[in-house]
Coordinates of C-alpha atoms and ligand atoms in Angstrom, one line a residue:
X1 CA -12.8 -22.1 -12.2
X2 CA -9.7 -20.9 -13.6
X3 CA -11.0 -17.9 -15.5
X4 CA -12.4 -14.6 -14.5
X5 CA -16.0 -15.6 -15.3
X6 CA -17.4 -17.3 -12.6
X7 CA -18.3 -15.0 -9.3
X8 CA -15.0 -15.1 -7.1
X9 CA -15.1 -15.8 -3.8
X10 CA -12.1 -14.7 -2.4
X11 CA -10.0 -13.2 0.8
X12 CA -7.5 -10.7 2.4
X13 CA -6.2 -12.8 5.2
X14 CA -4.0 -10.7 7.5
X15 CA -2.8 -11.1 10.9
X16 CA -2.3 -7.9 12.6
X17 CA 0.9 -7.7 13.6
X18 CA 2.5 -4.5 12.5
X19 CA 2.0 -2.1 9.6
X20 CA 0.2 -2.3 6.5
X21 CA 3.0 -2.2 3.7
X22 CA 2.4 -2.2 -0.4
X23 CA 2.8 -5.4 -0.5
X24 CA -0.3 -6.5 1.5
X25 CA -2.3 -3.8 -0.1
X26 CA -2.0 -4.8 -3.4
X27 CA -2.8 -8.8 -2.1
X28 CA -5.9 -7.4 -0.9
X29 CA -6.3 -5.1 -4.3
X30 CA -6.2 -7.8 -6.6
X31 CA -8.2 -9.9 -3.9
X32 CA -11.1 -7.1 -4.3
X33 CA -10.7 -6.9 -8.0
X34 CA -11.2 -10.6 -8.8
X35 CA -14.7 -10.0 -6.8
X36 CA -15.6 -6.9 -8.5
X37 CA -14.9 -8.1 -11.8
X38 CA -16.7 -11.5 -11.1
X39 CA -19.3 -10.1 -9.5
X40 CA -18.0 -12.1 -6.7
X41 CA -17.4 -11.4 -2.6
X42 CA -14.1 -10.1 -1.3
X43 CA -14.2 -11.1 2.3
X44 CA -11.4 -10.0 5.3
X45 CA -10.5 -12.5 7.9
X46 CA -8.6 -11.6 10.6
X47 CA -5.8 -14.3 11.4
X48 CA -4.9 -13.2 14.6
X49 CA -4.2 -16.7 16.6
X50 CA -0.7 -15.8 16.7
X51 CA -0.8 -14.1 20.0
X52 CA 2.9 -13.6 20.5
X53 CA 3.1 -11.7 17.5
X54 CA -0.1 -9.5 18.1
X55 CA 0.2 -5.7 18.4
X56 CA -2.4 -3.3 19.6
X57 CA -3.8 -0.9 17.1
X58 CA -2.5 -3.1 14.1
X59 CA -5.8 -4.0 12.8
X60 CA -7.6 -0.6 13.2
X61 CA -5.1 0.6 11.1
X62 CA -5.8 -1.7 8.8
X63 CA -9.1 -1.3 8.0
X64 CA -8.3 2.2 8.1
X65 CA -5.7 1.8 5.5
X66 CA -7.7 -0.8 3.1
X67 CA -11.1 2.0 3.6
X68 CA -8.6 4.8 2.3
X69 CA -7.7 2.5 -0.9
X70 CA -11.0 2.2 -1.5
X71 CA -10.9 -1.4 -1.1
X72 CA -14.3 -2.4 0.8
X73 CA -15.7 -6.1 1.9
X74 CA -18.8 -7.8 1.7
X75 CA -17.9 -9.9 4.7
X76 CA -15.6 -10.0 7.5
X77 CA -15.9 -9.2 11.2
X78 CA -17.1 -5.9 11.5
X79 CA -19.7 -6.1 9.1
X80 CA -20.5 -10.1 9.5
X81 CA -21.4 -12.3 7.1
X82 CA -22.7 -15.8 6.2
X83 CA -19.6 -17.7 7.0
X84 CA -18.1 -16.0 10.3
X85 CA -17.1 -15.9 12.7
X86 CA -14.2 -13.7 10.6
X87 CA -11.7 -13.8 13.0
X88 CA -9.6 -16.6 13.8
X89 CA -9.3 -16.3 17.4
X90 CA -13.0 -16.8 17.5
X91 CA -12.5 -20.2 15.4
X92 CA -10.1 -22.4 17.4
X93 CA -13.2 -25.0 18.0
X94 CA -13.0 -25.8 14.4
X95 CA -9.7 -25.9 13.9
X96 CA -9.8 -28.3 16.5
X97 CA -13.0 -30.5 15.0
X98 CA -10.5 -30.8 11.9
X99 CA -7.3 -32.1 13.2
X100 CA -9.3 -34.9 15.1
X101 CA -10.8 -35.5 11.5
X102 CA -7.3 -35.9 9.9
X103 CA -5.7 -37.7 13.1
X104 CA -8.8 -40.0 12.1
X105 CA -7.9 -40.8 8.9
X106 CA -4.3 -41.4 9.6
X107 CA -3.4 -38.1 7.8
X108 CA -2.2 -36.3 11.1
X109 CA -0.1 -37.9 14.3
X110 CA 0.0 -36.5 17.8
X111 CA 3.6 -35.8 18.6
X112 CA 4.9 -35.7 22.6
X113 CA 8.7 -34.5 21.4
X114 CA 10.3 -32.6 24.4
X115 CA 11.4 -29.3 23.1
X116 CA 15.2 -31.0 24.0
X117 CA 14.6 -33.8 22.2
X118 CA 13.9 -31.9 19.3
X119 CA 16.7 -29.3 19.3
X120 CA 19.1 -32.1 19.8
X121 CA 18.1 -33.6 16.2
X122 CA 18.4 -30.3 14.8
X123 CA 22.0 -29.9 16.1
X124 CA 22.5 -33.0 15.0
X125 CA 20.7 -33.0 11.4
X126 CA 23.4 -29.1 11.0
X127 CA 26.1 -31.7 12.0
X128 CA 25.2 -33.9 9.4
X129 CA 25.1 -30.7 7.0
X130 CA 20.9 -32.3 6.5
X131 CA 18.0 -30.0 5.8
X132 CA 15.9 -29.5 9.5
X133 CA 13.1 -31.8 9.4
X134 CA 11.1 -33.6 11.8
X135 CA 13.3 -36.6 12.6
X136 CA 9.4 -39.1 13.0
X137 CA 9.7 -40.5 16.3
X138 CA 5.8 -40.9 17.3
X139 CA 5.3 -40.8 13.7
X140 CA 3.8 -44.0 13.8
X141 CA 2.8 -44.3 17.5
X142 CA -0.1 -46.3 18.2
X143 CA -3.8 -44.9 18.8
X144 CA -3.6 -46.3 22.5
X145 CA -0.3 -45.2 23.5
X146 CA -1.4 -41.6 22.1
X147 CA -4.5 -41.5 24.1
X148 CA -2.4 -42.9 27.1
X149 CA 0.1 -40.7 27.4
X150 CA -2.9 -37.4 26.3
X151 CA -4.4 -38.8 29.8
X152 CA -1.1 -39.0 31.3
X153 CA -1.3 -35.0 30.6
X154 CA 2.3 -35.4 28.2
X155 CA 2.4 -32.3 25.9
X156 CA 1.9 -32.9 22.1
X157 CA 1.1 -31.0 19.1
X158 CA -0.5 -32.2 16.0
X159 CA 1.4 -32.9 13.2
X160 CA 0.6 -33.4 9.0
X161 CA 2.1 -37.4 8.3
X162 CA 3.7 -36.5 4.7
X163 CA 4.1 -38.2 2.6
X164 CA 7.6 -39.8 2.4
X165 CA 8.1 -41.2 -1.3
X166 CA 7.0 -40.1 -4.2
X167 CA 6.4 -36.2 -5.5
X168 CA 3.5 -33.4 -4.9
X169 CA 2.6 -31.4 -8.2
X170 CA 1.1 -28.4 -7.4
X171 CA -0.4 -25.9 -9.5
X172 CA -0.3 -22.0 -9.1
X173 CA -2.4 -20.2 -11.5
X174 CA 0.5 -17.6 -12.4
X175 CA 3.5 -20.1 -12.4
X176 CA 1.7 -23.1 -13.3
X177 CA 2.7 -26.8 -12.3
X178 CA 5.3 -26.8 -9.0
X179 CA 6.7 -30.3 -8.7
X180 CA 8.5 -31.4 -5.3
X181 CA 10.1 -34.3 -4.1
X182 CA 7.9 -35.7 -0.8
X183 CA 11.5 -36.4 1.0
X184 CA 12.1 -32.6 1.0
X185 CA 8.8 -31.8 2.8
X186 CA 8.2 -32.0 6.5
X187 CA 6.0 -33.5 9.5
X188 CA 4.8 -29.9 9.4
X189 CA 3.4 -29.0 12.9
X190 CA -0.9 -28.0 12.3
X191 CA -2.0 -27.5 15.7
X192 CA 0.4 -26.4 18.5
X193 CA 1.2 -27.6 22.4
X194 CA -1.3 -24.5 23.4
X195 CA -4.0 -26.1 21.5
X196 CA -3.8 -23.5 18.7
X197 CA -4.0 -24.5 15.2
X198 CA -1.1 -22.6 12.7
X199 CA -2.0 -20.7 9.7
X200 CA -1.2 -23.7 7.4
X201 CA -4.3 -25.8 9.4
X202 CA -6.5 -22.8 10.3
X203 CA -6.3 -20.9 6.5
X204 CA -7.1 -24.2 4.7
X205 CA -10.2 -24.7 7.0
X206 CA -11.0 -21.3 6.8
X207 CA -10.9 -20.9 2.8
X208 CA -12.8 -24.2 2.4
X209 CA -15.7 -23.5 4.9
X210 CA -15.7 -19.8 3.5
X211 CA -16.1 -21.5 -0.2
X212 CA -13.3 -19.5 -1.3
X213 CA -12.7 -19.8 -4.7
X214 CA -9.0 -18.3 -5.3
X215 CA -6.2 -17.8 -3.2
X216 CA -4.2 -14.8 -4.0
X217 CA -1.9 -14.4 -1.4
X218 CA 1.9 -13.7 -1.4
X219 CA 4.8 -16.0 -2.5
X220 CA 6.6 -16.1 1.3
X221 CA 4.1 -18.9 1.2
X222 CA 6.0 -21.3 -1.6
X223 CA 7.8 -23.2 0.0
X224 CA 4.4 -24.6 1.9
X225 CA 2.5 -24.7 -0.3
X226 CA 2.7 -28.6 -1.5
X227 CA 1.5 -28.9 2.3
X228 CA -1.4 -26.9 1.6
X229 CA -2.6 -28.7 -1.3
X230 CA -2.1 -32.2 0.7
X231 CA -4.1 -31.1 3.5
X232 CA -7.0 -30.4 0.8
X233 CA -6.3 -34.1 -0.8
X234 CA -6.1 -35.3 2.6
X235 CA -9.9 -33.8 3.7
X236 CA -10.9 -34.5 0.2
X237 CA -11.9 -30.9 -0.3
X238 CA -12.1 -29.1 -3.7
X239 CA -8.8 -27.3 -4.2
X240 CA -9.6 -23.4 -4.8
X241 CA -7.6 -22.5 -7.3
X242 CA -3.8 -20.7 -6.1
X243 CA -2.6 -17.6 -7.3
X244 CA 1.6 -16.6 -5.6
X245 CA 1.9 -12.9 -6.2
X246 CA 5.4 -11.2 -7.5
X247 CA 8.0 -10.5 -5.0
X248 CA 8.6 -6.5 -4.2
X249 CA 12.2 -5.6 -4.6
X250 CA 14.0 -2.2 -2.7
X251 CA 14.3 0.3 -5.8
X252 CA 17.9 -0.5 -6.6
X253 CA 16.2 -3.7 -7.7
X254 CA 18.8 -6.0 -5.4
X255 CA 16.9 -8.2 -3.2
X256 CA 13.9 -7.8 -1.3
X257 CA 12.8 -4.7 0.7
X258 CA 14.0 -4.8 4.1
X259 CA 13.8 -2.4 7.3
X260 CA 16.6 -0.7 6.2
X261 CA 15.4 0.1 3.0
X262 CA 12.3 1.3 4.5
X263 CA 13.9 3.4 6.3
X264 CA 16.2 4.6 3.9
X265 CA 12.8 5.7 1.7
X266 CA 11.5 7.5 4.5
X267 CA 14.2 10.1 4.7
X268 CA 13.5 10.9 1.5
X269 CA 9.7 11.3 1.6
X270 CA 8.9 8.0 0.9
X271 CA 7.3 5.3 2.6
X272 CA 5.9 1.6 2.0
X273 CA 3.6 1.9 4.7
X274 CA 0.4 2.4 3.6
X275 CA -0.6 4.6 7.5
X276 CA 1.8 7.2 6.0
X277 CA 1.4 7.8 2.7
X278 CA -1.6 10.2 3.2
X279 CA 0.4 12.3 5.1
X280 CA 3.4 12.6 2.6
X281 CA 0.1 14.0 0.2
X282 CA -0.4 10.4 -1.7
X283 CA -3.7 10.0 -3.4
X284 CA -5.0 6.6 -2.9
X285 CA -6.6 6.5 -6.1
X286 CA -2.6 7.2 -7.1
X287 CA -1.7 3.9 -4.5
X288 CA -4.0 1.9 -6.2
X289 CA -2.6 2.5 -9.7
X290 CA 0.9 2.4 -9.3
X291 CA 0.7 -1.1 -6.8
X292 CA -1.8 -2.6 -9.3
X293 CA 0.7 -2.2 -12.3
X294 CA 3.2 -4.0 -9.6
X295 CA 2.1 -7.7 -11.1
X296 CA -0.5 -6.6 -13.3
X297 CA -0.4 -5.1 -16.3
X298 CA -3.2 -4.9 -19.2
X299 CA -1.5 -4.4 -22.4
X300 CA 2.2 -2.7 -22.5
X301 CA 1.2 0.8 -22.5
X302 CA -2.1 2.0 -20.8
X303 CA -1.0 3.1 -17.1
X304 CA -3.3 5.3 -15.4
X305 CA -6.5 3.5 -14.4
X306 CA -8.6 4.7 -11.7
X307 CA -10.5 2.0 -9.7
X308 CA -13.1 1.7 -12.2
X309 CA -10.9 0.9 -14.7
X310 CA -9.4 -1.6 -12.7
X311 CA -12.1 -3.6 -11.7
X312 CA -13.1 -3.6 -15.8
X313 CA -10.4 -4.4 -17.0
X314 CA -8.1 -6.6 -14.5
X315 CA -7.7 -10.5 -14.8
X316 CA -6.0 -12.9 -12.9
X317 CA -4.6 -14.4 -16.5
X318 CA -2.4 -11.4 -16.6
X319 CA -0.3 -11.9 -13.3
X320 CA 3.1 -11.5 -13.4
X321 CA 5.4 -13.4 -11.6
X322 CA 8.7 -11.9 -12.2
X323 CA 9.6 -9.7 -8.8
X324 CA 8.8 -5.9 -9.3
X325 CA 11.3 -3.3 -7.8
X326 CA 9.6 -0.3 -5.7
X327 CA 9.9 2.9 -8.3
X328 CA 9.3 5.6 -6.3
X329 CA 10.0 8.2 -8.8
X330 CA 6.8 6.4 -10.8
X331 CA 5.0 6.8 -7.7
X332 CA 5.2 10.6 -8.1
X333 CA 4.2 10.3 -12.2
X334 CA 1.0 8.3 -11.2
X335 CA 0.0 11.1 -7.8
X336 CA 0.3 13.6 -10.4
X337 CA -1.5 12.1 -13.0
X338 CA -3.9 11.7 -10.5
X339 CA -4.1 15.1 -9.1
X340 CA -4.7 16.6 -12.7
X341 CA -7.2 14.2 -13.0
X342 CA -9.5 15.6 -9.6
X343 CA -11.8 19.0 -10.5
X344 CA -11.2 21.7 -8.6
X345 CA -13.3 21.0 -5.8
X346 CA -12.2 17.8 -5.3
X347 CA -8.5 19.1 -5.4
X348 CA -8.9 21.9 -2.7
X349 CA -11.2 19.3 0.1
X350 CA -7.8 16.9 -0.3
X351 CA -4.8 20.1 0.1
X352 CA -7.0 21.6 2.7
X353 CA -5.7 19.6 5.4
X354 CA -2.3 20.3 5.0
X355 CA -2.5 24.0 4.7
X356 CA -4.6 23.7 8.2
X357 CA -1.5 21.7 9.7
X358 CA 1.0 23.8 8.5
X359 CA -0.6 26.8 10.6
X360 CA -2.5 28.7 7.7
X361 CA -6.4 29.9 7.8
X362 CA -8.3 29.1 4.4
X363 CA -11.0 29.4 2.9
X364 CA -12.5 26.6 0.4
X365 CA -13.1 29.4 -2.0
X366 CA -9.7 30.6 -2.5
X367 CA -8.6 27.1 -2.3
X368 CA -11.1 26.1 -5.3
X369 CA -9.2 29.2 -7.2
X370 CA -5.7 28.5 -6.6
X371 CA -6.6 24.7 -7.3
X372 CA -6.3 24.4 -10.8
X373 CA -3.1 26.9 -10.6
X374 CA -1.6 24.2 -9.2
X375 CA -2.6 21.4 -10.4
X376 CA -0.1 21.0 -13.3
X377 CA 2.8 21.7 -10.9
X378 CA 2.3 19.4 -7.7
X379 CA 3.6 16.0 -7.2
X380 CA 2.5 15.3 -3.8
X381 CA -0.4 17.0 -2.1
X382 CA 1.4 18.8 0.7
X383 CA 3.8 20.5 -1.9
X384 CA 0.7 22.6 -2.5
X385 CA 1.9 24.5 1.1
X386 CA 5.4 25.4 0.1
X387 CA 3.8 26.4 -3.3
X388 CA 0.9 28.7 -2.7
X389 CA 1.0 29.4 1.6
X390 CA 1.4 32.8 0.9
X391 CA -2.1 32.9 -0.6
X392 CA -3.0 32.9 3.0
X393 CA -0.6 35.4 4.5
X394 CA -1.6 38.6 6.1
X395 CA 2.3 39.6 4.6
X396 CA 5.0 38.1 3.0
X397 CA 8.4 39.8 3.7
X398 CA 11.1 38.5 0.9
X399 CA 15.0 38.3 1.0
X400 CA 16.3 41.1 -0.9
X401 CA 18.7 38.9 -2.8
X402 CA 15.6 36.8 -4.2
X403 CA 14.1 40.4 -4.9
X404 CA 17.0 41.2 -7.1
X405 CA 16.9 39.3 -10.5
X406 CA 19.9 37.6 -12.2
X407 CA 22.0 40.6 -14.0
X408 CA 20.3 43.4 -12.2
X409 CA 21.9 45.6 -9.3
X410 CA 19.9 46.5 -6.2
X411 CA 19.1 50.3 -8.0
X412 CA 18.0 48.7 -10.9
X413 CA 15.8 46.3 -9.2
X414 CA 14.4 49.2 -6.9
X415 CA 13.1 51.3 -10.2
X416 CA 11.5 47.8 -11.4
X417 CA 9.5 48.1 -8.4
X418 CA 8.7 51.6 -8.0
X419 CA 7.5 51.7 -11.7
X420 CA 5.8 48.3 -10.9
X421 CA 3.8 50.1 -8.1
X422 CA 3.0 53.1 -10.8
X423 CA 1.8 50.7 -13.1
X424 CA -0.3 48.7 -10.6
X425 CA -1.7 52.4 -8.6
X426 CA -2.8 53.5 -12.1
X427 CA -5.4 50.7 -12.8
X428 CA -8.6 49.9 -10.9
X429 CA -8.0 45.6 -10.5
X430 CA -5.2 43.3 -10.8
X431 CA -7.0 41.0 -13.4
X432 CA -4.7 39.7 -15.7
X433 CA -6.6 40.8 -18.3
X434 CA -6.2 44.7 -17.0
X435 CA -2.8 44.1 -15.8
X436 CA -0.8 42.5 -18.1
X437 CA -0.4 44.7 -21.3
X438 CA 0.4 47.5 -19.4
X439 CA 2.9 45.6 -17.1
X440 CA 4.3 44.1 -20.9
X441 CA 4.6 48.0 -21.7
X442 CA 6.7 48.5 -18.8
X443 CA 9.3 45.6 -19.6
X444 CA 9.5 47.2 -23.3
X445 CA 10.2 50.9 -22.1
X446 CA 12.8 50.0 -18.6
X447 CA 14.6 47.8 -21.4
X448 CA 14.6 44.8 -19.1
X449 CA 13.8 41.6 -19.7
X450 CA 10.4 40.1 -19.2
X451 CA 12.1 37.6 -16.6
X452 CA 13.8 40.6 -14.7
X453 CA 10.8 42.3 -14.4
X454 CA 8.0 39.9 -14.2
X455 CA 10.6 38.0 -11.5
X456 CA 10.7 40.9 -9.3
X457 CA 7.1 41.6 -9.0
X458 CA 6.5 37.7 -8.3
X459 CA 9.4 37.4 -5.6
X460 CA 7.3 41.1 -4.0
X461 CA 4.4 39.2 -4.0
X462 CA 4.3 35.9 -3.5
X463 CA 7.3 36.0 -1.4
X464 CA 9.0 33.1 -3.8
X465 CA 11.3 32.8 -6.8
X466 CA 8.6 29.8 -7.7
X467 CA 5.2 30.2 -7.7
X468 CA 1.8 29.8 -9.4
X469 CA 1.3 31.9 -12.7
X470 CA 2.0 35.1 -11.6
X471 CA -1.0 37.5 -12.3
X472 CA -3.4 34.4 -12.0
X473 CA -1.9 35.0 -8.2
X474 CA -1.9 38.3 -8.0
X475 CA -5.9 38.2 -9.4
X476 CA -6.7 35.7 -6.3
X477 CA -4.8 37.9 -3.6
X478 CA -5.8 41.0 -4.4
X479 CA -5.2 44.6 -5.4
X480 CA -4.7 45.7 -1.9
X481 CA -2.4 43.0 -1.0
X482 CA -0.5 43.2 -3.5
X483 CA 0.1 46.9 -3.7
X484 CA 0.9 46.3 0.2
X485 CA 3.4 43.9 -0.8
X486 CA 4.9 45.8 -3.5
X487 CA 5.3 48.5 -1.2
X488 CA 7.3 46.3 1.0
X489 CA 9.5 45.7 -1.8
X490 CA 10.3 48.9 -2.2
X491 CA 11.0 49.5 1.4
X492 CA 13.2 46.8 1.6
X493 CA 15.3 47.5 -1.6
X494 CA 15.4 51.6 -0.9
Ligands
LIG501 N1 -2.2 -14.4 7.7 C1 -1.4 -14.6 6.5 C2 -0.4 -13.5 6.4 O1 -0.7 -12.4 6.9 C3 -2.3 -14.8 5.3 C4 -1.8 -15.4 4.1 C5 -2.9 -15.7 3.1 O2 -3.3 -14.8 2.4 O3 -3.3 -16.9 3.1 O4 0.6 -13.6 5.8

């Protein structure tokens, strides 16, 4: 079960309670990649019992965010599915059905513990400089008391009886055999005061009536792990097999990301939420690469792989587990190797949208032009705005200081222009083809440099010192427009 062979049943398991980050996004790529390559199901279950920690709007966003990845499910609560219901709110019946069962079998106790009672044994146990653990006062209470004092009405939650001698092996596919001592577990607490059963009950439930096959999930879940595997044992339920993702480090590579650091990413154009990264012109297909090589890797130099690729070539056997630090500046390589990678048409639909929202009026046509112009050059989609918004511009008006090239006064940079405008008035269309040997002529017989000359005309007519290839431009604008805008030139120089 171990290998990639066998069709993979597995899960995304989030509970909505705030934004999607990289992390869970590439829990849920690998998830969908195991299935894909095994010909398997990916299925998303919504663990959303917590109630306190709800927040409205957090799972639209998800599915939003795992639909822009590209990352689809065969089963979960929208779409349905042989196993549901795929929410966990819509479960608690079960849960329930299954904590009976291991009370039954002496595997779980019903605890009555005043919420005084037990923050005076964790004082106490910080006195005693002790590890918090359940201190196993109705531990070993008997059935008939239990049932007494639940018909006496007494509050209790249901906890796992540990094991108190002995050791728990464990085995995680990536970092193999995890051995603990029993006396360093805990009573852990499965189903609450409020009836509700905690992830540690309700997942295990969950992944065994949904035949799940692997658990990849992330490694915040450890240090509970050995309880997870007990409760299996304790069912006597076919373990699936478990699979701790790689820790994500802040870029400096010192600890774990925090707020902070999110924060600190986002005033430079960054972000770790998956909501925003569209709008700071990420491709997904770019996402997908750069988080999958977060953990992953096929052999030590392939790196761009587009979602087919992926689901070829990716196998569980070549996990990582050493914690990867955020690299945003690899971020950019892989959305650049990405954008070079669209055709034009694809390009242009995608930088469309951020042209609209930056106030200019396109057309696709142009766009599908000026697309492979700029191709080479962007890094993020929206650059493609600072870059090439004057295609859309009735007018560009330049700064005479960017009109006037390095070593050239004002005089000299006016006749540059006006025999610029001679050149251009003299010839029927700005193709480059019709444009450029005469303009190459010019720079040979004002003495000037090509630079000087060539970086004139562009600052007249794109507005910018940087721009697209220059008489590419100038072909897409126009020989109006542009004689208009060398005209302005000249006006503003004279
Ligand atoms: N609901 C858990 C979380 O969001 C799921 C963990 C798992 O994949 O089992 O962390």
């Amino acid at each position: 079960m171990t290998n990639n062979v066998l069709p993979a049943r597995v899960r995304f398991a989030p509970s909505p309670t705030g934004h999607v980050h990289l992390g869970s996004a590439r829990t849920a790529l690998y998830n969908y990649l195991l299935a894909k390559r095994t010909g398997g199901q990916f299925i998303l279950r919504i663990e959303d019992t917590d109630t306190k920690r709800f927040v409205q709007g957090a799972e639209e966003e998800l599915i939003e965010g795992l639909k822009w990845l590209g990352i689809t499910w065969d089963e979960g609560p929208d779409v349905g599915g042989p196993y549901g219901p795929y929410r966990q709110s819509q479960r608690i019946e079960i849960y329930k059905k299954y904590a009976q069962e291991l009370v039954e079998s002496g595997h779980a106790f019903y605890c009555f513990c005043t919420p005084e009672h037990l923050t005076k044994v964790r004082e106490d146990q910080q006195k005693r400089k002790l590890p918090p653990h359940y201190d196993g006062t109705c531990r070993n209470l008997s059935k008939e008391d239990a049932e007494t004092r639940i018909k006496n009405g007494e509050k209790y939650v249901i906890r796992f009886k540990t094991p108190k001698e002995g050791t728990t092996t464990v085995h995680d596919h990536i970092r193999g055999d995890i051995t603990v001592e029993n006396s360093t577990l805990d009573d852990y607490i499965l189903v609450k005061s409020d009836g509700f059963a905690l992830y540690h009950l309700a997942a295990m439930v969950d992944d065994h009536l949904m035949k799940i096959t692997h658990v990849i999930r992330g490694s915040e879940w450890l240090p509970t792990f050995p309880l997870h595997s007990l409760l299996y044992r304790a069912f006597g339920w076919e373990e699936p097999v478990f699979l701790h993702l790689s820790i994500f480090l802040k870029p400096s590579g010192k600890g774990k990301m925090s707020k902070r650091d999110a924060a600190e990413a986002s005033k430079d154009g960054y972000s770790t939420f998956i909501s925003e990264l569209k709008e700071l012109g990420y491709l997904p297909e770019a996402v997908d690469n750069w988080i999958a090589l977060m953990g992953w890797s096929y052999d030590d130099h392939t790196e761009f792989f587009t979602m087919k690729d992926l689901v070829e070539k990716f196998s569980i056997d070549h996990l990582n587990p050493s914690p990867a630090a955020i690299n945003f500046t690899k971020f950019d390589h892989f959305n650049g190797l990405h954008i070079r990678a669209l055709t034009a048409e694809d390009l242009a639909e995608r930088i469309e949208p951020f042209f609209t929202k930056a106030g200019h009026t396109t057309s696709r046509d142009v766009l599908i032009k000026i697309a492979p112009l700029l191709k080479e050059r962007l890094a993020t989609l929206d650059d493609a705005v600072e870059m090439a918004g004057f295609f859309f511009k009735d007018s560009v008006t330049p700064c005479v200081e960017d009109l006037i090239q390095k070593g050239l006064t004002r005089e000299q940079t006016l006749r540059i222009a006006q025999e610029t405008e001679k050149v251009l008035i003299s010839k029927s269309a700005v193709q480059i083809t019709v444009v450029e040997p005469p303009m190459r002529e010019l720079v040979e017989k004002l003495g000037f440099s090509v630079g000087q000359v060539f970086g004139v005309l562009r600052v007249a007519v794109t507005g910018q010192r940087v721009s697209p290839p220059l008489f590419e431009s100038m072909e897409i604008i126009g020989r109006e427009k542009v004689l208009e805008r060398v005209k302005k030139a000249i006006e503003l120089l004279s």
